[in-house]
Short mmCIF file of N, CA and C in Angstrom, two decimals:
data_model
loop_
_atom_site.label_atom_id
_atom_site.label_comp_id
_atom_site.label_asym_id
_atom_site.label_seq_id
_atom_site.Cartn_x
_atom_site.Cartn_y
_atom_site.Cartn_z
N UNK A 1 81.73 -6.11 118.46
CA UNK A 1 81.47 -5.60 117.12
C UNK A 1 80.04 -5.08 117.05
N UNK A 2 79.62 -3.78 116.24
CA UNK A 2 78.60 -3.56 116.03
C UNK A 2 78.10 -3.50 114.94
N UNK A 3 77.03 -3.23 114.14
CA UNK A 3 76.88 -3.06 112.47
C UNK A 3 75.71 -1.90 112.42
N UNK A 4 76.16 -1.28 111.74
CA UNK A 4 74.94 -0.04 111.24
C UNK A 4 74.32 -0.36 110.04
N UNK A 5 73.40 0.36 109.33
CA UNK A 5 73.05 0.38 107.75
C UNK A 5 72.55 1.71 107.78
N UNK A 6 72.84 2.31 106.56
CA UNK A 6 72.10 3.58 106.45
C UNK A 6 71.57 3.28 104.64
N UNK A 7 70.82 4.67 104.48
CA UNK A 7 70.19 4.59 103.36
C UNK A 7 69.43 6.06 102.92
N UNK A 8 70.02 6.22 101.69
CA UNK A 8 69.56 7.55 101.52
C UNK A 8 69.41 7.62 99.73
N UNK A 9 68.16 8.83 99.64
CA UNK A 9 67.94 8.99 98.10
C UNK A 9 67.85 10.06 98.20
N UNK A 10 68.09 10.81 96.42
CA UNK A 10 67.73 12.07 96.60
C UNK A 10 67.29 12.41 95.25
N UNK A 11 66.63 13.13 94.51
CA UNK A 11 66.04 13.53 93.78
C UNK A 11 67.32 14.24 92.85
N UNK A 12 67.13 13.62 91.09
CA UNK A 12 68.03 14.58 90.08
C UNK A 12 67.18 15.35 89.46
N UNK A 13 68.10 16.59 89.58
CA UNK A 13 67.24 18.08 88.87
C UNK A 13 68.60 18.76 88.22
N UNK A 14 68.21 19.88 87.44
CA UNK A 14 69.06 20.28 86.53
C UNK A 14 69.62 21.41 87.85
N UNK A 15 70.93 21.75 86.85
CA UNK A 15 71.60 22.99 87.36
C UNK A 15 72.26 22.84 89.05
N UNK A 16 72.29 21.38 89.15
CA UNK A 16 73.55 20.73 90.24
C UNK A 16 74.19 20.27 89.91
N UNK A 17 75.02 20.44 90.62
CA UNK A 17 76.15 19.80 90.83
C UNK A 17 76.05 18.17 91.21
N UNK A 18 76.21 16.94 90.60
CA UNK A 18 76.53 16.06 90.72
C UNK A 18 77.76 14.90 91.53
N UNK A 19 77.85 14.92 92.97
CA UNK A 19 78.44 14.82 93.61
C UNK A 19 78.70 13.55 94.42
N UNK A 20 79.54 12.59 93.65
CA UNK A 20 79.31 11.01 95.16
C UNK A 20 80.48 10.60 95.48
N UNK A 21 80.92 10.31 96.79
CA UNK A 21 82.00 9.98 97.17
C UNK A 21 83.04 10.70 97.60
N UNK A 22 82.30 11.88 97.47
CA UNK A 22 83.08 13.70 97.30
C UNK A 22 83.88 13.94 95.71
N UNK A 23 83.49 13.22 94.56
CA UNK A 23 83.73 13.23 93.46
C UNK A 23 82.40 13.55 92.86
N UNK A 24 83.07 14.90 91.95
CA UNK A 24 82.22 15.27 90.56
C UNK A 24 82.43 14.84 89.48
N UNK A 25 80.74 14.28 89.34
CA UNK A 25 80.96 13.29 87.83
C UNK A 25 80.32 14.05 87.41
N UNK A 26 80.78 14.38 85.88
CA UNK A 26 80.06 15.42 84.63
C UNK A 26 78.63 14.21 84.43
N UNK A 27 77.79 15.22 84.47
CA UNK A 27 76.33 14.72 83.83
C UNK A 27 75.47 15.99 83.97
N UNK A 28 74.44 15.62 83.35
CA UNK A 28 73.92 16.95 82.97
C UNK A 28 72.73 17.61 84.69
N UNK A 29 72.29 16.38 85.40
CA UNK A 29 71.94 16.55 86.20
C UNK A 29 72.50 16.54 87.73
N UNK A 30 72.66 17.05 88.83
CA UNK A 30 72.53 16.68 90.11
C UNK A 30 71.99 16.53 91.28
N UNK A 31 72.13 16.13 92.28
CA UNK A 31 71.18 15.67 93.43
C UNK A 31 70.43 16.86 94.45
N UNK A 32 69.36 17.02 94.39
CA UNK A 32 68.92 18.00 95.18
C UNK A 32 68.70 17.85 96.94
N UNK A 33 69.30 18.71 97.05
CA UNK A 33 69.59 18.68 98.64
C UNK A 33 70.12 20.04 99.35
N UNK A 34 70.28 19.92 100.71
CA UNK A 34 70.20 20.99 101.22
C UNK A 34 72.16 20.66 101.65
N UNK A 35 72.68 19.65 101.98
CA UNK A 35 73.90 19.70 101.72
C UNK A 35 74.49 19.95 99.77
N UNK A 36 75.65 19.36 99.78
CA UNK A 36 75.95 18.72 98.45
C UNK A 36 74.98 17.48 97.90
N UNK A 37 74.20 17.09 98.37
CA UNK A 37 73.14 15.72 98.62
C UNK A 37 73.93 14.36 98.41
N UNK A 38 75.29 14.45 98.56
CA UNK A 38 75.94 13.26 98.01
C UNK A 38 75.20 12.11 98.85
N UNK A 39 74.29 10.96 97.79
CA UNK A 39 73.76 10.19 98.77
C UNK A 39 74.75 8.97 99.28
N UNK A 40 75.23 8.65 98.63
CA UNK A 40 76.19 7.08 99.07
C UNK A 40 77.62 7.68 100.26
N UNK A 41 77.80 8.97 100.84
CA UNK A 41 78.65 9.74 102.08
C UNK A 41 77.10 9.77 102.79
N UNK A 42 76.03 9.99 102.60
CA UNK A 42 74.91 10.01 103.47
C UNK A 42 74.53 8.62 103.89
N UNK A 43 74.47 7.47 103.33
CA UNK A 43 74.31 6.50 103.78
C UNK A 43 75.47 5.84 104.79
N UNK A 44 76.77 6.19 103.84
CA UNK A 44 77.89 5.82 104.62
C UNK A 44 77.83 6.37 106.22
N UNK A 45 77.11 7.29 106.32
CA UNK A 45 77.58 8.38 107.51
C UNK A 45 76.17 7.73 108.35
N UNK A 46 74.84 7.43 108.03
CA UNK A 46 74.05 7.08 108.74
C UNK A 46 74.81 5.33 109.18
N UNK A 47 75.29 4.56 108.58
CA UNK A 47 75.47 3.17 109.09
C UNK A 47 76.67 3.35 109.55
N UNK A 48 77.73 4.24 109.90
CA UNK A 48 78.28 4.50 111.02
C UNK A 48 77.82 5.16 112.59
N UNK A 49 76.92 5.97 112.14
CA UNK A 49 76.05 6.36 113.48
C UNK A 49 75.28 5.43 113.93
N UNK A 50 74.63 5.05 113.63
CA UNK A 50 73.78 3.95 113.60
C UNK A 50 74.60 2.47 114.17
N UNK A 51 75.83 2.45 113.84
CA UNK A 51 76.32 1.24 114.55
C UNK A 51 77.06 1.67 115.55
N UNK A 52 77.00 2.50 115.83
CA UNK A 52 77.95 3.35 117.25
C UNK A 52 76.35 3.73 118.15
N UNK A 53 75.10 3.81 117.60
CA UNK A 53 73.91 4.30 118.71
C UNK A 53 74.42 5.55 118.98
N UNK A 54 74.50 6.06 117.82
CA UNK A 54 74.83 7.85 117.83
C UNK A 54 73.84 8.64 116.84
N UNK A 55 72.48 7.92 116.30
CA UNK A 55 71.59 9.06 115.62
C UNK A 55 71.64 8.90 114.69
N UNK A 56 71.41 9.93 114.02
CA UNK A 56 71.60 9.87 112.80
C UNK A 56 72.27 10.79 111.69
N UNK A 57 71.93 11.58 110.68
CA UNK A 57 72.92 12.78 110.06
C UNK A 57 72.11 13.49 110.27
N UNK A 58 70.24 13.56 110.42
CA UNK A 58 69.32 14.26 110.52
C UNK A 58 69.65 15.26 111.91
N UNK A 59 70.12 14.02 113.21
CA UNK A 59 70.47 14.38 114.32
C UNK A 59 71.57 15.76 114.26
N UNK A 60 72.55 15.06 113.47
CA UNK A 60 73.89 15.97 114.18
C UNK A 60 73.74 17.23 112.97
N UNK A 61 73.30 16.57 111.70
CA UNK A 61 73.39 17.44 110.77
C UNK A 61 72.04 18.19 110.07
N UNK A 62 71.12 18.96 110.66
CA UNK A 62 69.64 19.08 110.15
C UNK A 62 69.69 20.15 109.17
N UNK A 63 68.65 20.01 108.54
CA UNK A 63 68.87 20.27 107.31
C UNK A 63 67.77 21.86 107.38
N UNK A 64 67.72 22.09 108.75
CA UNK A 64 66.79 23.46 108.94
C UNK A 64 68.46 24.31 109.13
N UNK A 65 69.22 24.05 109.75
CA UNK A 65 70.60 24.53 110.02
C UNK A 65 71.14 25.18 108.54
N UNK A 66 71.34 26.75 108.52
CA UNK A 66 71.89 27.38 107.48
C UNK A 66 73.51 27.05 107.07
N UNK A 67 74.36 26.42 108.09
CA UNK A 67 75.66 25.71 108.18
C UNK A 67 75.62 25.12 107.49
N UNK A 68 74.79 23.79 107.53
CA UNK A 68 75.17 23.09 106.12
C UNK A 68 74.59 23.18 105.21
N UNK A 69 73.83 24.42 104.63
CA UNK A 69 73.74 24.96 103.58
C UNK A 69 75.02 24.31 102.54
N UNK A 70 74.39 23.36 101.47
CA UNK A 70 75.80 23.38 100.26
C UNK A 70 77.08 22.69 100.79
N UNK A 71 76.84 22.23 101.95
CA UNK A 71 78.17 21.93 102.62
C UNK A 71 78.85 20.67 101.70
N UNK A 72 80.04 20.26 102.38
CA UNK A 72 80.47 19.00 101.27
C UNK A 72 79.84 17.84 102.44
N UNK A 73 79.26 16.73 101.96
CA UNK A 73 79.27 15.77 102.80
C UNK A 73 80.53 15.15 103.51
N UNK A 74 81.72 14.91 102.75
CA UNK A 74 82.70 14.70 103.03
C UNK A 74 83.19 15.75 104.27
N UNK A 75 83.09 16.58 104.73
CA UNK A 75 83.58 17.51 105.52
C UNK A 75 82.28 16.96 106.76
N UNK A 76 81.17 16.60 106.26
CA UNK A 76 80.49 15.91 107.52
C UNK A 76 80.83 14.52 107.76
N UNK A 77 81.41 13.98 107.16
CA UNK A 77 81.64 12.85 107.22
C UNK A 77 82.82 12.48 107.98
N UNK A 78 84.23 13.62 107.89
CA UNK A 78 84.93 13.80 108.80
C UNK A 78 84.43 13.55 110.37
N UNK A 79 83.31 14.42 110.83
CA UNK A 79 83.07 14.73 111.72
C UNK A 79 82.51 13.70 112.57
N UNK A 80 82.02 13.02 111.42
CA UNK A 80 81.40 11.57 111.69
C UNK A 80 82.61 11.03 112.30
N UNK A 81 83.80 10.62 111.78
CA UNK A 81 84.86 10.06 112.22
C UNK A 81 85.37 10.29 113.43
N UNK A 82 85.28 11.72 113.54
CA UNK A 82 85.86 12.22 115.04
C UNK A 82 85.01 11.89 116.25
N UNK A 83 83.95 11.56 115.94
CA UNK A 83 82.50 10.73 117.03
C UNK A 83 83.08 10.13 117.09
N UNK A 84 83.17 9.16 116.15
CA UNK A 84 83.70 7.27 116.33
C UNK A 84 84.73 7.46 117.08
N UNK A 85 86.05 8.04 116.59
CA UNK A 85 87.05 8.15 117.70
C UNK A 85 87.00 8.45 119.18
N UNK A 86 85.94 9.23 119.32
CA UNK A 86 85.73 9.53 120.49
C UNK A 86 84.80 8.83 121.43
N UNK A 87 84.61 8.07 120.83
CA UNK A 87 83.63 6.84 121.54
C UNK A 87 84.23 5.61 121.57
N UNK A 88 85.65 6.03 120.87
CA UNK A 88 86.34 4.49 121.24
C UNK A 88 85.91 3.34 119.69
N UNK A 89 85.51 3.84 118.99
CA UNK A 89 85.25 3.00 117.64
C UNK A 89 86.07 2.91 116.72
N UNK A 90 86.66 1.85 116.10
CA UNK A 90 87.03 1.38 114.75
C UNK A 90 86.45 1.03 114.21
N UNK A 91 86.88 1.38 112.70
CA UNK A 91 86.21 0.97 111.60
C UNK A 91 86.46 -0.45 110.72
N UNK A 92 85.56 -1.33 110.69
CA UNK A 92 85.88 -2.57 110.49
C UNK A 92 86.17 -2.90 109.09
N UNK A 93 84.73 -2.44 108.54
CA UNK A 93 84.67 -2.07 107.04
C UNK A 93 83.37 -2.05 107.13
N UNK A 94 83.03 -1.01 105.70
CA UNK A 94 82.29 -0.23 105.01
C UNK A 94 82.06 -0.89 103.51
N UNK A 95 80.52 -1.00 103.51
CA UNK A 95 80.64 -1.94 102.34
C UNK A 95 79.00 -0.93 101.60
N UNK A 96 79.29 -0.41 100.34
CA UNK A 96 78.62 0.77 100.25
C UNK A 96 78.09 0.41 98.42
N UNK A 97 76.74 0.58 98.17
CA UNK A 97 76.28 0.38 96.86
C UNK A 97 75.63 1.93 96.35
N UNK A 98 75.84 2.24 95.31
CA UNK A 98 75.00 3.43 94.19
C UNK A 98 74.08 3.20 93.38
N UNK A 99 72.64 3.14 93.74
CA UNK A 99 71.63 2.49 92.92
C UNK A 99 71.58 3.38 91.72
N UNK A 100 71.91 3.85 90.68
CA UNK A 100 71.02 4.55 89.87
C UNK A 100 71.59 3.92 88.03
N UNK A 101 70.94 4.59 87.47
CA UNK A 101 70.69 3.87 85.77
C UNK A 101 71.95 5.13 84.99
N UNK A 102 71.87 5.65 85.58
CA UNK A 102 73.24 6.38 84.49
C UNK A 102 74.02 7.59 85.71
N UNK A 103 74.80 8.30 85.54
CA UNK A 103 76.03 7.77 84.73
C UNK A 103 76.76 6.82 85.06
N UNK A 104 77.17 5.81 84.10
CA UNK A 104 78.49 4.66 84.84
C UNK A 104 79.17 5.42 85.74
N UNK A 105 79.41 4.76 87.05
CA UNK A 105 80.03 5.03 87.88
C UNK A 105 81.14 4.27 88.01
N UNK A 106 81.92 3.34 87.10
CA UNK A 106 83.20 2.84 87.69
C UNK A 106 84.24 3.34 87.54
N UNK A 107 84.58 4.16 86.55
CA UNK A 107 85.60 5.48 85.96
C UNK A 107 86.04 6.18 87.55
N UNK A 108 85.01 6.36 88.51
CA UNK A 108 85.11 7.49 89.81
C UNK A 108 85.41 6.20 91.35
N UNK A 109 84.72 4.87 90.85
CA UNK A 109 84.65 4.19 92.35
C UNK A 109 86.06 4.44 92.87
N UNK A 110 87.11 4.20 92.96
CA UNK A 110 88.29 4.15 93.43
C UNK A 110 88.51 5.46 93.70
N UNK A 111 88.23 6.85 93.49
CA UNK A 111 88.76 8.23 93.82
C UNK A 111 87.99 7.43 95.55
N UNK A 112 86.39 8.11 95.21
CA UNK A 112 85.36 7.88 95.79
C UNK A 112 85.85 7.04 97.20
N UNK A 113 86.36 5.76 96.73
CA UNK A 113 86.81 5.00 97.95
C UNK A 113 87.65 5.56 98.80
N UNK A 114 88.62 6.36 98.06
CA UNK A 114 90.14 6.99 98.82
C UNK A 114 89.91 8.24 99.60
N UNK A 115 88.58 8.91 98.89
CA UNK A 115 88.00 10.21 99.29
C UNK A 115 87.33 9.74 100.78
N UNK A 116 86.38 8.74 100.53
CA UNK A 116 85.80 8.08 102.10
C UNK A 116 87.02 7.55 103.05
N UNK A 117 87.93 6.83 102.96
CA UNK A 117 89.00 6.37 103.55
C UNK A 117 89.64 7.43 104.38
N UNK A 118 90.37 8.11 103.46
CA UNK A 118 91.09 9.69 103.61
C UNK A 118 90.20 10.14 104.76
N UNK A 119 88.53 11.01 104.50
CA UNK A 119 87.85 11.25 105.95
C UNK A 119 87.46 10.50 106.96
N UNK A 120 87.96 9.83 107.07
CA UNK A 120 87.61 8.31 108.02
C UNK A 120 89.12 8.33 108.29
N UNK A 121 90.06 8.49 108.43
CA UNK A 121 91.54 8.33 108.75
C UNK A 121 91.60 6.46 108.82
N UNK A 122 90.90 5.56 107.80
CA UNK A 122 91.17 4.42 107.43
C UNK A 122 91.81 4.26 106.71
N UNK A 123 91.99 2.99 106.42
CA UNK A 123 92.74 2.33 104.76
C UNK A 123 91.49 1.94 104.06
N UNK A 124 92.19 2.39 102.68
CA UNK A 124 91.03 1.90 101.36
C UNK A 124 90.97 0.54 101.53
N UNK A 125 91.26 -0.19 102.21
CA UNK A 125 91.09 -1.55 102.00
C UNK A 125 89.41 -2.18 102.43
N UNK A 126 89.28 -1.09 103.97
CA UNK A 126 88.23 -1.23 104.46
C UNK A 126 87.11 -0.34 103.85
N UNK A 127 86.90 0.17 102.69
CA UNK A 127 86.01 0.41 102.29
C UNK A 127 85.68 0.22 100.76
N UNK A 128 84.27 -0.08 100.34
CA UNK A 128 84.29 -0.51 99.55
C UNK A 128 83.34 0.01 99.06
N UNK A 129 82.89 0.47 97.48
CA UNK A 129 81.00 1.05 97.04
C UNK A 129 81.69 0.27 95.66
N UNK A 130 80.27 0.30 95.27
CA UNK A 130 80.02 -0.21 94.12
C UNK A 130 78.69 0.07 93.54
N UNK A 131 78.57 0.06 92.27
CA UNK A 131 77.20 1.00 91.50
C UNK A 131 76.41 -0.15 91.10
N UNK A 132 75.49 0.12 90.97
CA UNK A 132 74.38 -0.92 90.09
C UNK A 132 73.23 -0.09 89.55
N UNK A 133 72.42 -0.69 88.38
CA UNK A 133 71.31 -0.13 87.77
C UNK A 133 69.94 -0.83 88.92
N UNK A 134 69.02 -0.38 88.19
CA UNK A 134 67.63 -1.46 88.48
C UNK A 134 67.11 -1.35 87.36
N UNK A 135 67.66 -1.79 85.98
CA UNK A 135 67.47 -2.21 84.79
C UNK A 135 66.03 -1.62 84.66
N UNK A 136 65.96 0.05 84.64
CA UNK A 136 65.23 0.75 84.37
C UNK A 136 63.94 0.61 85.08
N UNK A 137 64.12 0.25 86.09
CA UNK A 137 62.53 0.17 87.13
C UNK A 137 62.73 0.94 88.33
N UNK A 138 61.42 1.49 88.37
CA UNK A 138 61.47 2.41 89.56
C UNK A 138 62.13 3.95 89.24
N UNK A 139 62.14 4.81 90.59
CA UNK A 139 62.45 5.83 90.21
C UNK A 139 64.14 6.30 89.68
N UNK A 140 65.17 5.23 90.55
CA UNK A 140 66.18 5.20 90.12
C UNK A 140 66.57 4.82 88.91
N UNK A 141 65.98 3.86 87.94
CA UNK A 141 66.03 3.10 86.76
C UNK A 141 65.75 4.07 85.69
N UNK A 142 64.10 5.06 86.08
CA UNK A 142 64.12 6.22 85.24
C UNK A 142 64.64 7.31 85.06
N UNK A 143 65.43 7.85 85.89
CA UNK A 143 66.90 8.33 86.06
C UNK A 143 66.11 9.83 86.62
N UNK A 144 64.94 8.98 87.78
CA UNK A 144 64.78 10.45 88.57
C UNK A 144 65.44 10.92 89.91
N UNK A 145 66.25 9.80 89.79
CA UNK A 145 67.01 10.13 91.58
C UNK A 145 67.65 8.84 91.33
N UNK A 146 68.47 9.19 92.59
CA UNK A 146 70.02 7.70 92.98
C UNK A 146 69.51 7.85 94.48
N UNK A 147 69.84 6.15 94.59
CA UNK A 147 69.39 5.90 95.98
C UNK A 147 70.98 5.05 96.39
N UNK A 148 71.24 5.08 97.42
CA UNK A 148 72.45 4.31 97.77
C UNK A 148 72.33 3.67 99.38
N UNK A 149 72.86 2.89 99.92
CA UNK A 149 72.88 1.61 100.74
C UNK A 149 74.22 1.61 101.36
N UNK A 150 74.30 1.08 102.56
CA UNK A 150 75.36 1.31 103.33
C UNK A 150 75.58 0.20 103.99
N UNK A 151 76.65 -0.46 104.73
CA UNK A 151 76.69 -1.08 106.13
C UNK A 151 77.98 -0.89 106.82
N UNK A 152 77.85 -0.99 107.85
CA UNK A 152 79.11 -0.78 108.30
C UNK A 152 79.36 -1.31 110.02
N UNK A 153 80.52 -1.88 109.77
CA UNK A 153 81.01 -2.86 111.01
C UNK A 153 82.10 -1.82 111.94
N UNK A 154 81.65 -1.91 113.12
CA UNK A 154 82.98 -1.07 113.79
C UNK A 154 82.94 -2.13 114.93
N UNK A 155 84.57 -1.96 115.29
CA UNK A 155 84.95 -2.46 116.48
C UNK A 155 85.42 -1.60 117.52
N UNK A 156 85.04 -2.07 118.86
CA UNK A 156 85.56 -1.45 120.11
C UNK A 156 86.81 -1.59 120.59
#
């Protein structure tokens, strides 16, 4: 067995698209980035590389590269999967948090889960996110960015 963690934030600005889990949640702001910036598929995707000793998303996916211009994370996240397979990895489970102060996110967790599952050719069983505030502290609390947290167990 191995275990990864990844971890990623990204800055909210107007006139994005708002994107996690490969689900669009209406809010007035979204994540700035050079993909879709979905951060909690970016964390997910670093603590799978990361527990396989395969890099990182910076590695496979750089963000100087006009390709993933806008791309969906989810469509990198696939790709992520097809590594693991090819290195002989299963996915044990995926246990995944959404730091930020608005919007409620439990209305979307379950698409979100099925959306990660689905590109991972897993069962929803083995994956799991869940949202939390930081009761208005810090930059996530003041609702200038979402930061999200990852881990993830694979077996050989």
């Amino acid at each position: 067995m191995r275990i990864g963690m990844g971890y990623d934030v990204h800055k909210l600005v107007e006139d994005r698209k708002l994107i996690l889990g490969g689900v669009e949640i209406p809010y007035e702001k979204g994540l700035l980035g050079h993909s879709d910036a979905d951060v909690v598929v970016h964390a997910i995707m670093d603590a799978l590389l990361g527990a396989a000793a395969l890099g990182d998303i910076g590695k496979h996916f750089p963000d100087t590269d006009p390709k993933y211009k806008d791309i969906s994370s989810i469509e990198l996240l696939k790709y992520v999967g097809k590594l693991l397979d090819e290195n002989n990895y299963r996915i044990g489970n995926i246990d995944a948090t959404i730091i930020c102060q608005r919007p409620k996110l439990a209305p979307y967790r379950e698409q979100m889960i099925k959306n990660v599952a689905k590109a991972l050719n897993t069962d929803t069983s083995k994956v799991c996110i869940k949202a939390t505030t930081e009761e208005g502290l810090g930059f996530t609390g003041e609702g200038l960015g979402i930061s999200s947290q990852a881990i993830a167990l694979l077996e050989n």
